[in-house]
Structures are given as structure tokens and as C-alpha cells.
C-alpha angles and dihedrals in degrees: 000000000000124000128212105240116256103210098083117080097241087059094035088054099046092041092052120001098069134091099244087057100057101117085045085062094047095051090045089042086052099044096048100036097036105033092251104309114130097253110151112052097189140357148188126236116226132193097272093202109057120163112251105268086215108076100240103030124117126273104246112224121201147159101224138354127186136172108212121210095276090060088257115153124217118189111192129194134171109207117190103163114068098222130184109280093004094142080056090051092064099046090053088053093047108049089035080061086047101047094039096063098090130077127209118297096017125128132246091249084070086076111125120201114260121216119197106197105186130184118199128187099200117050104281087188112036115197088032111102106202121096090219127047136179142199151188141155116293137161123262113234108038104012098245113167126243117252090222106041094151091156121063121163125209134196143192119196104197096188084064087064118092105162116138126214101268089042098063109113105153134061083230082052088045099055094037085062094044092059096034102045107004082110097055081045119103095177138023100265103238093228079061105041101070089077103085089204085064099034083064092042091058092051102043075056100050111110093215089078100046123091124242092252091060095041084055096044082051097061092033078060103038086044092059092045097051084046093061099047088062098044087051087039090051093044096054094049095054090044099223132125098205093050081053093049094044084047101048090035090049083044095042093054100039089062090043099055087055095051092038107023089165091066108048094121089049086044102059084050098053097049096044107100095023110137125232096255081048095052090052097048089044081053092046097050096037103099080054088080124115104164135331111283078061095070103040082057087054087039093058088034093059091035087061 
């Protein structure tokens, strides 16, 4: 057996962000949120990539979004990249869910929590040693709590967590595994495969039941992430901005001509002149696309 990697949106979304996996989201939700009780009991799937309701305001782009029985919003995204202002990007997601609840009209007692879950596969926090992190608003002296805290974030750092196979004791432990090695994997570990949720992840990723069409789209995918890493990694290395710049526009173009091949000519215009943090974003967004007039929407969006 071989499994797609979850860890690219395209996997992450069809693992977890479907209908049919819904009871897969709830177990991971529970075992990630609440520490593995079996706290939500149901929850709806909503469009995860809704246009800003304010003229002006930037597109949001995630993987999943759910709101469970109690009106609680979680808002989930797999980063893999590590891109400029990224920490910033997730605060903006996750106070634009929170502020766009309400209609007009409506009071401010209509507010639902919002939870960012967020996986990362670089340290988002280095010097802190858990893999997993939260955090709310809190006062500064003495730590007290603040009576509203309707936005907590929550991350996940894979590359903190250092269990191996036979040391996964938890279901936290167990999920964790699943996003960070299910790709290395050639078989469902048995200490993994007694908890049904899990059982189905493992299938939905394995690559015997997807069509050829998907299993290319995935490399296409993987190929461009691992790209990236060693344009960033090469970059960094040099230490020099241009070279980063040369390396993510020559990477960037490359993936576009094969998803618009028309449009090579308008292509190489519109990416001359992009800046680094604009090249990443463009990257991150890119699998988004649906058509071009897609990404010229995402183009003006970034130039504002």
C-alpha cells in the first residue's frame, strides 16, 4: 500500500474536508482540541473559501472550515511552506471568520467562538519545545483571562513531534502520526488501525482508490512544494533576497504555464515585479484556481 501525503491541501482537503468524512473531522477535531474526549458530537462543513463581503478586503484561503452543534467555528489550515508573515496570515483568517458572522442588523450577542487550528510542517516557535501550543487573550500581569475570549489559535508544529510507531499512546499521538508519516507508511500500523475514524483515513489516502488524474495533480503538487523548500532553503543559505526572488518567480511560472499554457506571454508580465512575500502568497494560493479570471482576481488582490 502507498498513501497520498497529507500534508498537501489537495490530501488534507479530501481526507477531511468532505461529506463523507465527516466522522473522520470530528475524531481528529476531538483529538486535537480536546485533548481526545469526545467533545463534539456533530458538525456542519462550510465552504472554506468564501469572497470578502467588504469591496477591497482580501480573498481567505483554507483548507477546512466547520461550525460544530454549539455555533462554534473552526477554521483549519495545513501549512507546509513557511512564508513571510505567515503567523499574521492566521490571525487575519481567523478574526475576518469571527467579524463576518453577523448580518445585518444583528447584535453583537450573535458572536460565535472561533477556533484556528493551524498544522505546520517547519517550527513555528523555535525555543519552545511542544509540538502543540495555544493561545487566548489574557492579561499581562497576572494572566487573568478575558471574559470574552471568543478566538483561540491552535497550533501543531510536526516537526516537535518525535514519537515513533511503537511510542504512540494516545489518539492525539495517533493523528498527529497520520499527518506527519502516513506517506513513508506501506501498511496501517496495527496499534493505529482499532480506531474506525483512522481506519477510513487510511483508506480515502490510499492511492489504490484514486484515479490517475488525482495521483498526477498530487505530484504536480508535492513537486512544487518540495521546489519551494529548496528555493527558500537556497535562499537562505546565500543569503541573498534577489537570488530568493530569481529562484520562487522561475518556480511560480513554471507551475502556472502548465496550468495556463495560453497565457505564457501574459504570465511572465504579470509575475515580473512580484516581491518575494507576493510570490509566496501567489504559491500558496495557486491550487485555489479554477480558471483565469481566478488568478487575476488573486493577482490584484495580492498587488493591493
Amino acid at each position: 500500500m502507498r498513501f497520498i501525503n497529507p500534508k498537501t491541501d489537495y490530501a488534507f482537503k479530501k481526507i477531511f474536508g468532505s461529506a463523507e468524512s465527516k466522522d473522520i473531522l470530528i475524531s481528529f477535531l476531538n483529538a486535537l482540541i480536546y485533548d481526545g474526549n469526545a467533545t463534539i458530537e456533530d458538525l456542519e462543513l462550510i465552504n472554506p473559501n468564501l469572497p470578502p463581503k467588504v469591496e477591497g478586503l482580501k480573498d481567505t484561503y483554507l483548507d477546512v472550515k466547520a461550525q460544530l452543534k454549539n455555533g462554534t467555528l473552526v477554521i483549519i489550515e495545513m501549512q507546509v511552506l513557511n512564508v513571510q508573515s505567515f503567523g499574521k496570515r492566521v490571525l487575519f483568517n481567523a478574526a475576518k471568520t469571527y467579524a463576518f458572522q453577523l448580518q445585518k442588523g444583528e447584535g453583537y450577542r450573535m458572536l460565535k467562538p472561533v477556533i484556528a487550528l493551524t498544522l505546520t510542517d517547519f517550527e513555528m516557535f523555535p525555543g519552545r519545545h511542544q509540538f502543540a501550543s495555544r493561545f487566548v487573550y489574557r492579561e499581562v500581569s497576572d494572566g487573568y483571562v478575558y471574559t470574552e475570549n471568543d478566538i483561540e489559535l491552535i497550533f501543531v508544529e510536526l516537526p516537535k513531534f518525535t514519537k515513533d510507531i511503537e511510542e504512540l499512546e494516545t489518539i492525539t499521538d495517533k493523528w498527529i502520526y497520520f499527518i506527519k508519516s502516513a506517506r513513508s507508511l506501506d501498511q496501517v500500523p496495527t496499534n493505529m488501525d482499532d480506531i474506525p475514524e483512522l481506519h477510513r483515513a487510511f483508506e480515502i489516502a490510499n492511492q489504490a482508490n484514486l484515479t490517475l488524474e488525482e495521483l498526477e495533480d498530487l505530484e504536480r503538487r508535492e513537486m512544487f512544494i518540495y521546489d519551494q523548500q529548496g528555493a527558500v532553503a537556497l535562499g537562505r543559505q546565500e543569503g541573498r533576497q534577489e537570488g530568493r526572488i530569481t529562484e520562487a518567480r522561475a518556480l511560480v511560472l513554471r507551475l502556472l504555464n502548465k496550468r495556463f499554457p495560453d497565457n505564457t506571454a501574459e504570465l511572465n508580465s504579470l509575475v515580473e515585479g512580484l516581491s518575494l512575500s507576493a510570490l509566496e502568497e501567489l504559491s500558496d494560493a495557486m491550487f485555489e484556481l479554477n480558471n483565469w479570471e481566478d488568478l487575476l482576481t488573486l493577482l490584484a488582490d495580492i498587488n493591493q
